[in-house]
mmCIF file of C-alpha atoms and ligand atoms in Angstrom:
data_model
loop_
_atom_site.group_PDB
_atom_site.id
_atom_site.type_symbol
_atom_site.label_atom_id
_atom_site.label_comp_id
_atom_site.label_asym_id
_atom_site.label_seq_id
_atom_site.Cartn_x
_atom_site.Cartn_y
_atom_site.Cartn_z
ATOM 1 C CA MET A 23 -14.587 3.452 -5.218
ATOM 2 C CA LEU A 24 -17.745 1.888 -5.902
ATOM 3 C CA LYS A 25 -18.086 -1.725 -4.962
ATOM 4 C CA HIS A 26 -18.637 -3.013 -8.419
ATOM 5 C CA GLU A 27 -15.684 -1.046 -9.780
ATOM 6 C CA ALA A 28 -13.631 -2.483 -6.997
ATOM 7 C CA ILE A 29 -14.560 -5.993 -7.789
ATOM 8 C CA ASN A 30 -14.123 -5.481 -11.453
ATOM 9 C CA GLY A 31 -10.487 -3.986 -10.689
ATOM 10 C CA ILE A 32 -9.202 -6.384 -9.051
ATOM 11 C CA LYS A 33 -10.787 -9.387 -11.032
ATOM 12 C CA ASN A 34 -9.495 -7.903 -14.031
ATOM 13 C CA ILE A 35 -5.733 -7.874 -12.216
ATOM 14 C CA PHE A 36 -6.551 -11.599 -11.353
ATOM 15 C CA ALA A 37 -7.414 -12.370 -14.817
ATOM 16 C CA LYS A 38 -4.417 -10.941 -16.368
ATOM 17 C CA THR A 39 -2.100 -12.589 -14.024
ATOM 18 C CA PHE A 40 -3.664 -16.035 -13.901
ATOM 19 C CA GLY A 41 -6.142 -16.297 -16.853
ATOM 20 C CA GLU A 42 -9.856 -16.052 -17.100
ATOM 21 C CA SER A 43 -11.213 -19.453 -16.349
ATOM 22 C CA GLY A 44 -12.889 -20.537 -13.216
ATOM 23 C CA ASN A 45 -14.434 -19.153 -10.481
ATOM 24 C CA ILE A 46 -13.028 -16.222 -8.794
ATOM 25 C CA ILE A 47 -13.950 -14.896 -5.249
ATOM 26 C CA VAL A 48 -13.174 -11.760 -3.945
ATOM 27 C CA SER A 49 -12.660 -10.643 -0.335
ATOM 28 C CA ARG A 50 -12.099 -7.518 1.343
ATOM 29 C CA ALA A 51 -10.762 -6.113 4.739
ATOM 30 C CA PRO A 52 -10.616 -2.288 5.789
ATOM 31 C CA GLY A 53 -7.521 -0.251 7.454
ATOM 32 C CA ARG A 54 -8.313 1.370 10.498
ATOM 33 C CA VAL A 55 -7.933 4.568 12.588
ATOM 34 C CA ASN A 56 -7.762 4.543 16.246
ATOM 35 C CA LEU A 57 -9.967 7.429 17.710
ATOM 36 C CA ILE A 58 -8.639 6.602 21.274
ATOM 37 C CA GLY A 59 -6.886 4.072 23.313
ATOM 38 C CA GLU A 60 -3.324 4.158 22.384
ATOM 39 C CA HIS A 61 -1.007 1.542 23.623
ATOM 40 C CA THR A 62 -3.451 -0.004 25.720
ATOM 41 C CA ASP A 63 -4.151 -3.142 23.977
ATOM 42 C CA TYR A 64 -1.093 -5.144 24.999
ATOM 43 C CA ASN A 65 -2.178 -3.949 28.555
ATOM 44 C CA ASP A 66 -5.520 -5.508 28.248
ATOM 45 C CA GLY A 67 -6.884 -2.369 28.145
ATOM 46 C CA PHE A 68 -9.711 -0.792 26.116
ATOM 47 C CA VAL A 69 -9.130 0.922 22.436
ATOM 48 C CA PHE A 70 -11.838 2.599 20.446
ATOM 49 C CA PRO A 71 -11.253 2.275 16.569
ATOM 50 C CA MET A 72 -13.224 2.445 13.392
ATOM 51 C CA ALA A 73 -12.822 0.986 10.288
ATOM 52 C CA LEU A 74 -11.694 3.065 7.175
ATOM 53 C CA ASP A 75 -13.193 3.353 3.676
ATOM 54 C CA PHE A 76 -9.467 2.360 2.714
ATOM 55 C CA GLN A 77 -9.143 -1.508 1.816
ATOM 56 C CA ILE A 78 -7.448 -4.519 0.806
ATOM 57 C CA LEU A 79 -9.127 -6.742 -1.850
ATOM 58 C CA VAL A 80 -8.133 -10.352 -2.490
ATOM 59 C CA ALA A 81 -9.235 -12.232 -5.548
ATOM 60 C CA ALA A 82 -8.742 -15.974 -5.610
ATOM 61 C CA ARG A 83 -9.279 -19.271 -7.189
ATOM 62 C CA LYS A 84 -8.033 -22.932 -6.528
ATOM 63 C CA ASN A 85 -5.683 -24.219 -9.134
ATOM 64 C CA ASP A 86 -5.853 -28.025 -8.671
ATOM 65 C CA SER A 87 -2.378 -28.137 -7.742
ATOM 66 C CA GLU A 88 -0.129 -28.173 -4.546
ATOM 67 C CA THR A 89 1.124 -24.416 -5.600
ATOM 68 C CA VAL A 90 0.329 -21.387 -4.169
ATOM 69 C CA ARG A 91 1.003 -18.270 -6.638
ATOM 70 C CA ILE A 92 0.410 -14.652 -5.389
ATOM 71 C CA TYR A 93 0.517 -11.636 -7.340
ATOM 72 C CA SER A 94 0.682 -8.223 -5.803
ATOM 73 C CA SER A 95 -0.684 -5.555 -7.908
ATOM 74 C CA ASP A 96 1.089 -2.857 -6.112
ATOM 75 C CA PHE A 97 4.374 -3.960 -5.979
ATOM 76 C CA ASP A 98 3.909 -5.863 -9.509
ATOM 77 C CA GLN A 99 5.550 -9.077 -8.174
ATOM 78 C CA THR A 100 4.609 -12.734 -7.937
ATOM 79 C CA VAL A 101 5.639 -15.471 -5.129
ATOM 80 C CA GLU A 102 4.893 -18.882 -5.836
ATOM 81 C CA PHE A 103 5.674 -21.543 -3.207
ATOM 82 C CA SER A 104 4.622 -25.614 -2.777
ATOM 83 C CA LEU A 105 2.431 -26.918 -0.262
ATOM 84 C CA LYS A 106 4.478 -30.090 -0.023
ATOM 85 C CA GLN A 107 7.283 -28.273 2.121
ATOM 86 C CA PRO A 108 6.635 -26.172 5.109
ATOM 87 C CA ILE A 109 5.641 -22.389 3.985
ATOM 88 C CA GLN A 110 8.942 -20.620 4.588
ATOM 89 C CA TYR A 111 9.723 -16.773 5.744
ATOM 90 C CA ASP A 112 10.261 -14.530 2.237
ATOM 91 C CA GLN A 113 13.280 -12.253 3.143
ATOM 92 C CA GLU A 114 12.817 -10.619 -0.085
ATOM 93 C CA LYS A 115 9.152 -10.092 -0.871
ATOM 94 C CA ARG A 116 8.190 -9.039 2.417
ATOM 95 C CA TRP A 117 4.535 -8.313 1.412
ATOM 96 C CA SER A 118 4.144 -11.966 0.821
ATOM 97 C CA ASN A 119 4.660 -13.069 4.629
ATOM 98 C CA TYR A 120 1.404 -11.862 5.706
ATOM 99 C CA LEU A 121 -0.550 -14.075 3.491
ATOM 100 C CA ARG A 122 2.041 -16.587 4.287
ATOM 101 C CA GLY A 123 1.761 -16.311 7.882
ATOM 102 C CA VAL A 124 -1.971 -16.734 7.882
ATOM 103 C CA LEU A 125 -1.785 -19.877 5.686
ATOM 104 C CA VAL A 126 0.721 -21.272 7.979
ATOM 105 C CA MET A 127 -1.774 -20.467 11.194
ATOM 106 C CA LEU A 128 -4.346 -22.405 9.594
ATOM 107 C CA GLN A 129 -2.263 -25.126 8.919
ATOM 108 C CA GLU A 130 -1.657 -25.135 12.564
ATOM 109 C CA LYS A 131 -5.516 -25.054 13.514
ATOM 110 C CA GLY A 132 -5.566 -28.366 11.233
ATOM 111 C CA VAL A 133 -6.873 -26.420 8.192
ATOM 112 C CA LYS A 134 -6.025 -28.673 5.257
ATOM 113 C CA LEU A 135 -4.602 -26.134 2.275
ATOM 114 C CA CYS A 136 -4.951 -26.592 -1.478
ATOM 115 C CA GLY A 137 -3.048 -25.001 -4.292
ATOM 116 C CA MET A 138 -4.398 -21.617 -5.227
ATOM 117 C CA ASP A 139 -3.906 -18.502 -7.135
ATOM 118 C CA ILE A 140 -4.145 -15.295 -5.414
ATOM 119 C CA ALA A 141 -4.222 -11.543 -6.362
ATOM 120 C CA PHE A 142 -4.467 -8.409 -4.124
ATOM 121 C CA GLN A 143 -4.368 -4.842 -4.405
ATOM 122 C CA GLY A 144 -4.846 -2.326 -1.653
ATOM 123 C CA ASN A 145 -5.306 1.516 -1.273
ATOM 124 C CA ILE A 146 -4.443 1.749 2.555
ATOM 125 C CA PRO A 147 -1.004 3.790 2.760
ATOM 126 C CA GLN A 148 1.452 1.441 3.695
ATOM 127 C CA GLY A 149 3.398 1.654 7.075
ATOM 128 C CA SER A 150 1.551 4.548 8.384
ATOM 129 C CA GLY A 151 -0.075 3.172 11.157
ATOM 130 C CA LEU A 152 -3.696 2.853 9.337
ATOM 131 C CA SER A 153 -3.340 -0.965 9.609
ATOM 132 C CA SER A 154 -2.723 -2.241 6.084
ATOM 133 C CA SER A 155 -0.808 -5.209 7.669
ATOM 134 C CA ALA A 156 -3.784 -6.287 9.749
ATOM 135 C CA ALA A 157 -6.150 -5.490 6.441
ATOM 136 C CA LEU A 158 -4.014 -7.959 4.472
ATOM 137 C CA GLU A 159 -4.165 -10.529 7.108
ATOM 138 C CA VAL A 160 -7.870 -10.517 7.353
ATOM 139 C CA ALA A 161 -8.944 -10.245 3.635
ATOM 140 C CA THR A 162 -6.406 -13.277 3.402
ATOM 141 C CA VAL A 163 -8.129 -15.430 6.045
ATOM 142 C CA VAL A 164 -11.693 -14.466 4.666
ATOM 143 C CA MET A 165 -10.670 -15.365 1.197
ATOM 144 C CA ALA A 166 -9.116 -18.709 2.817
ATOM 145 C CA GLN A 167 -12.660 -19.348 4.538
ATOM 146 C CA LYS A 168 -14.513 -19.137 1.591
ATOM 147 C CA LEU A 169 -12.230 -20.989 -0.815
ATOM 148 C CA LEU A 170 -11.689 -23.952 1.918
ATOM 149 C CA GLY A 171 -14.800 -24.329 3.511
ATOM 150 C CA PHE A 172 -13.563 -24.466 6.998
ATOM 151 C CA LYS A 173 -15.414 -23.723 10.123
ATOM 152 C CA ILE A 174 -13.731 -21.038 12.423
ATOM 153 C CA GLU A 175 -15.607 -18.593 14.278
ATOM 154 C CA LYS A 176 -14.721 -14.995 13.773
ATOM 155 C CA PRO A 177 -13.076 -14.030 16.885
ATOM 156 C CA GLU A 178 -10.843 -17.304 16.529
ATOM 157 C CA LEU A 179 -9.858 -16.193 12.999
ATOM 158 C CA VAL A 180 -8.992 -12.577 14.128
ATOM 159 C CA LYS A 181 -6.718 -14.325 17.079
ATOM 160 C CA LEU A 182 -5.156 -16.385 14.158
ATOM 161 C CA CYS A 183 -4.265 -13.254 12.056
ATOM 162 C CA GLN A 184 -2.539 -11.636 14.981
ATOM 163 C CA ARG A 185 -0.652 -14.771 15.560
ATOM 164 C CA ALA A 186 0.398 -14.485 11.891
ATOM 165 C CA GLU A 187 1.939 -11.093 12.364
ATOM 166 C CA ASN A 188 3.370 -12.010 15.991
ATOM 167 C CA LYS A 189 4.675 -15.437 15.319
ATOM 168 C CA PHE A 190 5.554 -15.581 11.213
ATOM 169 C CA VAL A 191 6.006 -11.733 10.668
ATOM 170 C CA GLY A 192 7.562 -10.931 13.657
ATOM 171 C CA MET A 193 5.705 -8.026 14.782
ATOM 172 C CA ASN A 194 4.505 -7.891 18.316
ATOM 173 C CA CYS A 195 1.176 -6.086 17.644
ATOM 174 C CA GLY A 196 -1.591 -6.437 19.931
ATOM 175 C CA ILE A 197 -5.415 -7.662 19.065
ATOM 176 C CA MET A 198 -6.811 -4.257 18.068
ATOM 177 C CA ASP A 199 -5.826 -4.217 14.410
ATOM 178 C CA GLN A 200 -7.379 -7.361 13.071
ATOM 179 C CA PHE A 201 -10.238 -7.149 15.473
ATOM 180 C CA ILE A 202 -11.767 -4.120 13.835
ATOM 181 C CA SER A 203 -10.784 -5.060 10.577
ATOM 182 C CA MET A 204 -12.789 -8.152 10.925
ATOM 183 C CA MET A 205 -15.620 -6.814 12.815
ATOM 184 C CA GLY A 206 -15.995 -3.090 12.109
ATOM 185 C CA GLU A 207 -19.475 -2.261 10.867
ATOM 186 C CA GLN A 208 -20.633 0.799 9.032
ATOM 187 C CA GLY A 209 -21.368 4.110 10.746
ATOM 188 C CA HIS A 210 -19.891 2.459 13.836
ATOM 189 C CA ALA A 211 -16.781 2.885 16.046
ATOM 190 C CA LEU A 212 -15.877 -0.424 17.763
ATOM 191 C CA PHE A 213 -15.300 -0.540 21.572
ATOM 192 C CA LEU A 214 -13.302 -3.267 22.717
ATOM 193 C CA ASP A 215 -11.865 -4.785 25.486
ATOM 194 C CA CYS A 216 -8.610 -6.487 25.018
ATOM 195 C CA ARG A 217 -8.622 -8.653 27.608
ATOM 196 C CA SER A 218 -12.227 -10.317 27.365
ATOM 197 C CA LEU A 219 -12.430 -9.393 23.619
ATOM 198 C CA ASP A 220 -15.973 -8.154 24.639
ATOM 199 C CA TYR A 221 -16.902 -5.431 22.158
ATOM 200 C CA LYS A 222 -19.723 -2.906 21.572
ATOM 201 C CA LEU A 223 -20.372 -1.267 18.014
ATOM 202 C CA VAL A 224 -20.974 2.219 19.206
ATOM 203 C CA PRO A 225 -22.860 4.653 16.481
ATOM 204 C CA LEU A 226 -20.559 7.096 15.624
ATOM 205 C CA GLU A 227 -23.055 10.220 15.410
ATOM 206 C CA LEU A 228 -20.948 13.005 14.456
ATOM 207 C CA GLY A 229 -23.229 15.333 13.384
ATOM 208 C CA ASP A 230 -21.650 18.211 11.659
ATOM 209 C CA CYS A 231 -18.429 16.760 12.415
ATOM 210 C CA ARG A 232 -15.743 14.861 10.656
ATOM 211 C CA ILE A 233 -13.106 12.407 11.384
ATOM 212 C CA ILE A 234 -9.755 13.506 9.293
ATOM 213 C CA ILE A 235 -6.717 11.826 9.145
ATOM 214 C CA CYS A 236 -3.345 13.595 8.144
ATOM 215 C CA GLN A 237 -0.468 11.203 7.063
ATOM 216 C CA SER A 238 2.883 12.897 8.192
ATOM 217 C CA GLY A 239 4.742 11.008 5.790
ATOM 218 C CA VAL A 240 7.457 9.920 7.873
ATOM 219 C CA LYS A 241 8.306 6.634 9.832
ATOM 220 C CA HIS A 242 11.046 6.875 11.987
ATOM 221 C CA THR A 243 13.279 3.601 12.113
ATOM 222 C CA LEU A 244 12.977 3.311 15.645
ATOM 223 C CA VAL A 245 9.045 2.051 15.675
ATOM 224 C CA ASP A 246 10.115 -1.467 16.234
ATOM 225 C CA SER A 247 12.687 -1.346 18.814
ATOM 226 C CA GLU A 248 10.984 1.399 20.799
ATOM 227 C CA TYR A 249 7.771 -0.379 20.827
ATOM 228 C CA ASN A 250 9.283 -3.531 22.194
ATOM 229 C CA LYS A 251 10.873 -1.372 24.582
ATOM 230 C CA ARG A 252 7.451 0.209 25.817
ATOM 231 C CA ARG A 253 6.094 -2.984 26.083
ATOM 232 C CA GLN A 254 9.115 -4.295 28.329
ATOM 233 C CA GLU A 255 8.507 -0.929 30.196
ATOM 234 C CA CYS A 256 4.868 -1.626 31.066
ATOM 235 C CA GLU A 257 6.039 -5.365 32.287
ATOM 236 C CA GLN A 258 8.535 -3.658 34.728
ATOM 237 C CA GLY A 259 5.804 -1.406 36.014
ATOM 238 C CA LEU A 260 3.282 -4.172 36.338
ATOM 239 C CA ALA A 261 5.685 -6.556 38.490
ATOM 240 C CA ILE A 262 5.806 -3.759 40.953
ATOM 241 C CA LEU A 263 2.327 -2.852 41.061
ATOM 242 C CA ALA A 264 1.295 -6.585 41.346
ATOM 243 C CA ARG A 265 4.099 -7.079 44.061
ATOM 244 C CA HIS A 266 1.569 -4.942 46.261
ATOM 245 C CA PHE A 267 -1.555 -5.421 44.764
ATOM 246 C CA PRO A 268 -1.994 -8.796 43.741
ATOM 247 C CA ALA A 269 -5.112 -8.304 42.270
ATOM 248 C CA ILE A 270 -3.334 -6.336 39.379
ATOM 249 C CA LYS A 271 -2.795 -9.078 36.600
ATOM 250 C CA ALA A 272 -2.039 -6.176 33.811
ATOM 251 C CA LEU A 273 -2.028 -2.446 33.625
ATOM 252 C CA ARG A 274 -5.666 -2.131 32.911
ATOM 253 C CA ASP A 275 -6.328 -3.283 36.400
ATOM 254 C CA ALA A 276 -4.335 -0.670 38.243
ATOM 255 C CA LYS A 277 -5.667 2.639 39.525
ATOM 256 C CA MET A 278 -3.673 5.977 39.264
ATOM 257 C CA GLU A 279 -3.867 6.109 43.463
ATOM 258 C CA GLN A 280 -2.178 2.737 43.545
ATOM 259 C CA LEU A 281 0.545 4.042 41.271
ATOM 260 C CA GLU A 282 1.113 7.134 43.207
ATOM 261 C CA ALA A 283 1.244 5.085 46.301
ATOM 262 C CA LEU A 284 4.429 3.298 44.950
ATOM 263 C CA LYS A 285 5.923 6.045 43.087
ATOM 264 C CA SER A 286 9.045 5.966 45.093
ATOM 265 C CA GLU A 287 9.833 2.409 43.706
ATOM 266 C CA PHE A 288 9.504 3.354 40.315
ATOM 267 C CA ASN A 289 11.979 4.606 37.825
ATOM 268 C CA PRO A 290 10.527 8.052 36.708
ATOM 269 C CA VAL A 291 10.292 6.655 33.028
ATOM 270 C CA VAL A 292 8.703 3.616 33.937
ATOM 271 C CA TYR A 293 6.259 5.464 36.135
ATOM 272 C CA ARG A 294 5.163 7.670 33.294
ATOM 273 C CA ARG A 295 4.939 4.725 30.962
ATOM 274 C CA CYS A 296 2.261 3.406 33.368
ATOM 275 C CA LYS A 297 0.873 6.537 34.315
ATOM 276 C CA HIS A 298 0.171 6.922 30.291
ATOM 277 C CA VAL A 299 -1.864 3.459 30.016
ATOM 278 C CA ILE A 300 -3.690 4.029 33.356
ATOM 279 C CA THR A 301 -4.967 7.219 32.346
ATOM 280 C CA GLU A 302 -5.351 6.411 28.634
ATOM 281 C CA ASP A 303 -7.849 3.622 29.671
ATOM 282 C CA ASP A 304 -9.854 6.174 31.908
ATOM 283 C CA ARG A 305 -9.683 8.331 28.764
ATOM 284 C CA VAL A 306 -11.559 5.716 26.584
ATOM 285 C CA LEU A 307 -14.196 5.112 29.035
ATOM 286 C CA ALA A 308 -14.760 8.681 29.660
ATOM 287 C CA SER A 309 -14.871 9.585 25.995
ATOM 288 C CA MET A 310 -17.451 6.670 25.437
ATOM 289 C CA ASN A 311 -19.599 8.163 27.906
ATOM 290 C CA ALA A 312 -19.314 11.572 25.985
ATOM 291 C CA LEU A 313 -20.301 10.398 22.910
ATOM 292 C CA SER A 314 -23.482 8.386 24.316
ATOM 293 C CA ARG A 315 -24.260 12.141 25.733
ATOM 294 C CA GLY A 316 -23.758 13.438 22.131
ATOM 295 C CA ASP A 317 -20.945 15.519 23.605
ATOM 296 C CA LEU A 318 -18.400 15.961 20.925
ATOM 297 C CA LYS A 319 -16.414 18.416 22.455
ATOM 298 C CA SER A 320 -15.705 16.533 25.565
ATOM 299 C CA PHE A 321 -14.629 13.961 23.077
ATOM 300 C CA GLY A 322 -12.298 16.166 21.356
ATOM 301 C CA GLN A 323 -10.590 17.148 24.392
ATOM 302 C CA PHE A 324 -9.884 13.670 25.277
ATOM 303 C CA MET A 325 -8.161 13.139 22.222
ATOM 304 C CA ASN A 326 -6.081 15.653 23.095
ATOM 305 C CA ALA A 327 -5.111 14.742 26.249
ATOM 306 C CA SER A 328 -4.432 11.580 24.747
ATOM 307 C CA HIS A 329 -1.750 13.219 22.765
ATOM 308 C CA ASP A 330 -0.337 14.984 25.413
ATOM 309 C CA SER A 331 0.201 12.160 27.521
ATOM 310 C CA LEU A 332 1.496 9.704 24.603
ATOM 311 C CA ARG A 333 3.914 12.862 23.804
ATOM 312 C CA ASP A 334 5.095 13.610 27.291
ATOM 313 C CA ASP A 335 4.764 10.333 29.390
ATOM 314 C CA TYR A 336 4.585 7.469 26.669
ATOM 315 C CA GLU A 337 7.222 9.348 24.506
ATOM 316 C CA VAL A 338 6.135 7.760 21.225
ATOM 317 C CA SER A 339 5.593 11.243 19.224
ATOM 318 C CA CYS A 340 7.833 12.904 17.171
ATOM 319 C CA PRO A 341 8.409 16.522 15.967
ATOM 320 C CA GLU A 342 6.482 16.043 12.669
ATOM 321 C CA ILE A 343 3.608 14.425 14.312
ATOM 322 C CA ASP A 344 3.696 17.294 17.102
ATOM 323 C CA LEU A 345 3.608 19.672 14.438
ATOM 324 C CA LEU A 346 0.876 18.200 12.670
ATOM 325 C CA VAL A 347 -1.239 18.207 16.042
ATOM 326 C CA ARG A 348 -0.256 21.611 16.750
ATOM 327 C CA LEU A 349 -1.579 23.077 13.272
ATOM 328 C CA ALA A 350 -4.676 21.232 13.302
ATOM 329 C CA ARG A 351 -5.298 22.514 17.159
ATOM 330 C CA GLU A 352 -4.768 26.228 15.678
ATOM 331 C CA VAL A 353 -7.878 26.066 13.195
ATOM 332 C CA ARG A 354 -11.208 27.077 14.755
ATOM 333 C CA GLY A 355 -13.472 24.178 14.741
ATOM 334 C CA VAL A 356 -10.988 21.609 15.594
ATOM 335 C CA LEU A 357 -12.296 19.696 18.625
ATOM 336 C CA GLY A 358 -9.500 17.572 19.013
ATOM 337 C CA SER A 359 -6.328 16.418 17.478
ATOM 338 C CA ARG A 360 -3.862 13.286 18.269
ATOM 339 C CA ILE A 361 -1.224 10.848 17.028
ATOM 340 C CA THR A 362 -2.858 7.665 15.995
ATOM 341 C CA GLY A 363 -1.242 4.198 15.675
ATOM 342 C CA GLY A 364 2.020 2.809 17.227
ATOM 343 C CA GLY A 365 3.830 6.121 16.978
ATOM 344 C CA PHE A 366 7.068 7.628 15.685
ATOM 345 C CA GLY A 367 5.626 9.096 12.726
ATOM 346 C CA GLY A 368 2.479 7.758 10.631
ATOM 347 C CA CYS A 369 -0.843 9.651 11.022
ATOM 348 C CA THR A 370 -3.021 11.908 13.391
ATOM 349 C CA VAL A 371 -6.378 11.919 13.496
ATOM 350 C CA SER A 372 -8.549 14.731 14.146
ATOM 351 C CA LEU A 373 -12.288 15.494 15.074
ATOM 352 C CA ILE A 374 -13.201 18.757 13.146
ATOM 353 C CA GLU A 375 -16.428 20.470 12.361
ATOM 354 C CA ALA A 376 -17.306 20.060 8.820
ATOM 355 C CA LYS A 377 -17.337 23.709 7.969
ATOM 356 C CA ALA A 378 -13.435 24.060 9.330
ATOM 357 C CA GLU A 379 -12.491 21.322 6.576
ATOM 358 C CA ALA A 380 -11.167 23.740 3.684
ATOM 359 C CA GLU A 381 -9.406 25.840 6.323
ATOM 360 C CA PHE A 382 -7.979 22.646 8.090
ATOM 361 C CA SER A 383 -6.530 21.529 4.857
ATOM 362 C CA GLU A 384 -5.054 24.442 3.547
ATOM 363 C CA HIS A 385 -3.528 25.339 6.903
ATOM 364 C CA ILE A 386 -1.918 22.158 7.189
ATOM 365 C CA ARG A 387 -0.679 21.673 3.983
ATOM 366 C CA LYS A 388 0.958 25.129 3.619
ATOM 367 C CA ASN A 389 2.589 25.067 7.098
ATOM 368 C CA TYR A 390 3.632 21.466 7.491
ATOM 369 C CA GLN A 391 5.352 21.724 4.092
ATOM 370 C CA THR A 392 7.006 24.922 4.681
ATOM 371 C CA THR A 393 8.370 23.425 7.837
ATOM 372 C CA THR A 394 9.108 19.764 7.183
ATOM 373 C CA GLY A 395 9.180 19.923 2.891
ATOM 374 C CA ILE A 396 6.909 16.894 3.040
ATOM 375 C CA ILE A 397 3.349 17.348 1.498
ATOM 376 C CA PRO A 398 1.090 15.975 4.125
ATOM 377 C CA GLN A 399 -1.764 13.894 2.803
ATOM 378 C CA ILE A 400 -5.197 14.453 4.433
ATOM 379 C CA TYR A 401 -8.169 11.987 4.131
ATOM 380 C CA ILE A 402 -11.475 12.319 5.367
ATOM 381 C CA SER A 403 -13.084 8.693 6.158
ATOM 382 C CA THR A 404 -16.580 7.786 7.580
ATOM 383 C CA ALA A 405 -16.396 4.465 9.479
ATOM 384 C CA ALA A 406 -16.650 1.599 6.955
ATOM 385 C CA SER A 407 -17.808 -1.911 7.510
ATOM 386 C CA GLY A 408 -15.464 -4.854 8.347
ATOM 387 C CA ALA A 409 -14.208 -7.429 6.239
ATOM 388 C CA ALA A 410 -16.674 -9.592 4.047
ATOM 389 C CA ILE A 411 -16.617 -11.717 0.660
ATOM 390 C CA ILE A 412 -17.787 -9.504 -2.048
ATOM 391 C CA ALA A 413 -17.815 -11.327 -4.890
HETATM 392 P P1 ADP B 10 0.674 -0.555 8.583
HETATM 393 O O1 ADP B 10 0.043 -1.693 9.088
HETATM 394 O O2 ADP B 10 0.768 0.420 9.538
HETATM 395 O O3 ADP B 10 0.348 -0.070 7.252
HETATM 396 P P2 ADP B 10 3.181 -2.225 8.610
HETATM 397 O O4 ADP B 10 4.517 -2.025 8.580
HETATM 398 O O5 ADP B 10 2.615 -3.148 9.555
HETATM 399 O O6 ADP B 10 2.317 -0.987 8.534
HETATM 400 O O7 ADP B 10 2.590 -3.057 7.141
HETATM 401 C C1 ADP B 10 3.017 -2.762 5.915
HETATM 402 C C2 ADP B 10 3.404 -3.617 5.070
HETATM 403 O O8 ADP B 10 2.099 -4.671 4.697
HETATM 404 C C3 ADP B 10 4.014 -3.287 3.741
HETATM 405 O O9 ADP B 10 5.226 -3.068 3.802
HETATM 406 C C4 ADP B 10 3.592 -4.459 2.925
HETATM 407 O O10 ADP B 10 4.539 -5.452 3.025
HETATM 408 C C5 ADP B 10 2.494 -5.062 3.330
HETATM 409 N N1 ADP B 10 1.259 -4.493 2.714
HETATM 410 C C6 ADP B 10 0.374 -3.625 3.485
HETATM 411 N N2 ADP B 10 -0.679 -2.997 1.956
HETATM 412 C C7 ADP B 10 -0.043 -3.711 1.084
HETATM 413 C C8 ADP B 10 -0.279 -3.738 -0.451
HETATM 414 N N3 ADP B 10 -1.611 -3.050 -0.992
HETATM 415 N N4 ADP B 10 0.276 -4.624 -1.313
HETATM 416 C C9 ADP B 10 1.350 -5.440 -0.836
HETATM 417 N N5 ADP B 10 1.674 -5.183 0.402
HETATM 418 C C10 ADP B 10 1.006 -4.550 1.162
HETATM 419 MG MG1 MG B 11 0.840 -3.032 10.886
#
């Protein structure tokens, strides 16, 4: 969607809901796809996401009251709450908790809120591992900063959005999603050290290759419970490693030799979880290296290895996703394909030669539907820019 069309679209929605008058501002924040580095963020490790062309748009205006009114265009629902009382979690209109959470965390930072009208809409597939939730938080905080004029630096805003999701929404996610949504840059992917939050914008020079995302259309209910279980298993493994090697403060610090040396102390499941995290960090570094040499073939192979590790060692894939990956790899011109996001459904990300695009889409559409009965959504996205005020 063109920028001015997007702005007009959300402004019209706002005006229909809250009236025309006054100065309406508009923020945007993108979803993301993680190219490599899965389940490493909460282990202080490395990730390599890029921002997508898909985004959340938020339009807002002060309303000279103590009331916040929020309209979700996609759900066609409104919530309203007073700032005279503490902001509460909403059991019914759960979409509102992402915005409520951000406002609560701003209050905790000492920001004085005021009444405002907010309308938002998005085109990021929801609940598919492309981080519509982080985009919603980041678009909200960017809007709030413009409307209220407080001074908080971007990295702090990123952490604030993560806290909103961890503490208010109750999803124990790492920092990656909010970080890339805020800091992404057009034509670049972002290498992030999740410990120091040092980052590097890396030009994504894909030449004749493309990034393709396939949405499986499934989201298995185990996501949250299994996610928390994985985190605990990482903690268990870390405790053993740290007992022998005190310099290991997170799995990011561990080497495969160290894990191997202690293998007999590990239960096999925890061993495999740690193996995934340690090798995945290595793969992120190696794939960055490959990219800097223009070696996309190796980059694709690291993506493949990442998937296999997530499937076999971390066990966060599922039959539908494994099928998408297998079908992708059957197409000539596909350099790599893997699950992306938390797991148990959601999306795959593939690196393919542009000339293979038509065959790729046809092969996946036909065979995925035959086996699963689900029509997969297939998206091509370039690396988009991060959050901004656009009007
Ligand atoms: P993901 O971040 O992978 O898309 P989540 O479950 O973390 O999945 O977040 C999805 C939730 O975010 C939705 O269920 C909804 O509550 C909220 N959300 C995302 N996009 C929108 C939107 N366009 N309109 C309303 N709510 C949205
Ligand atoms: Mg999310």
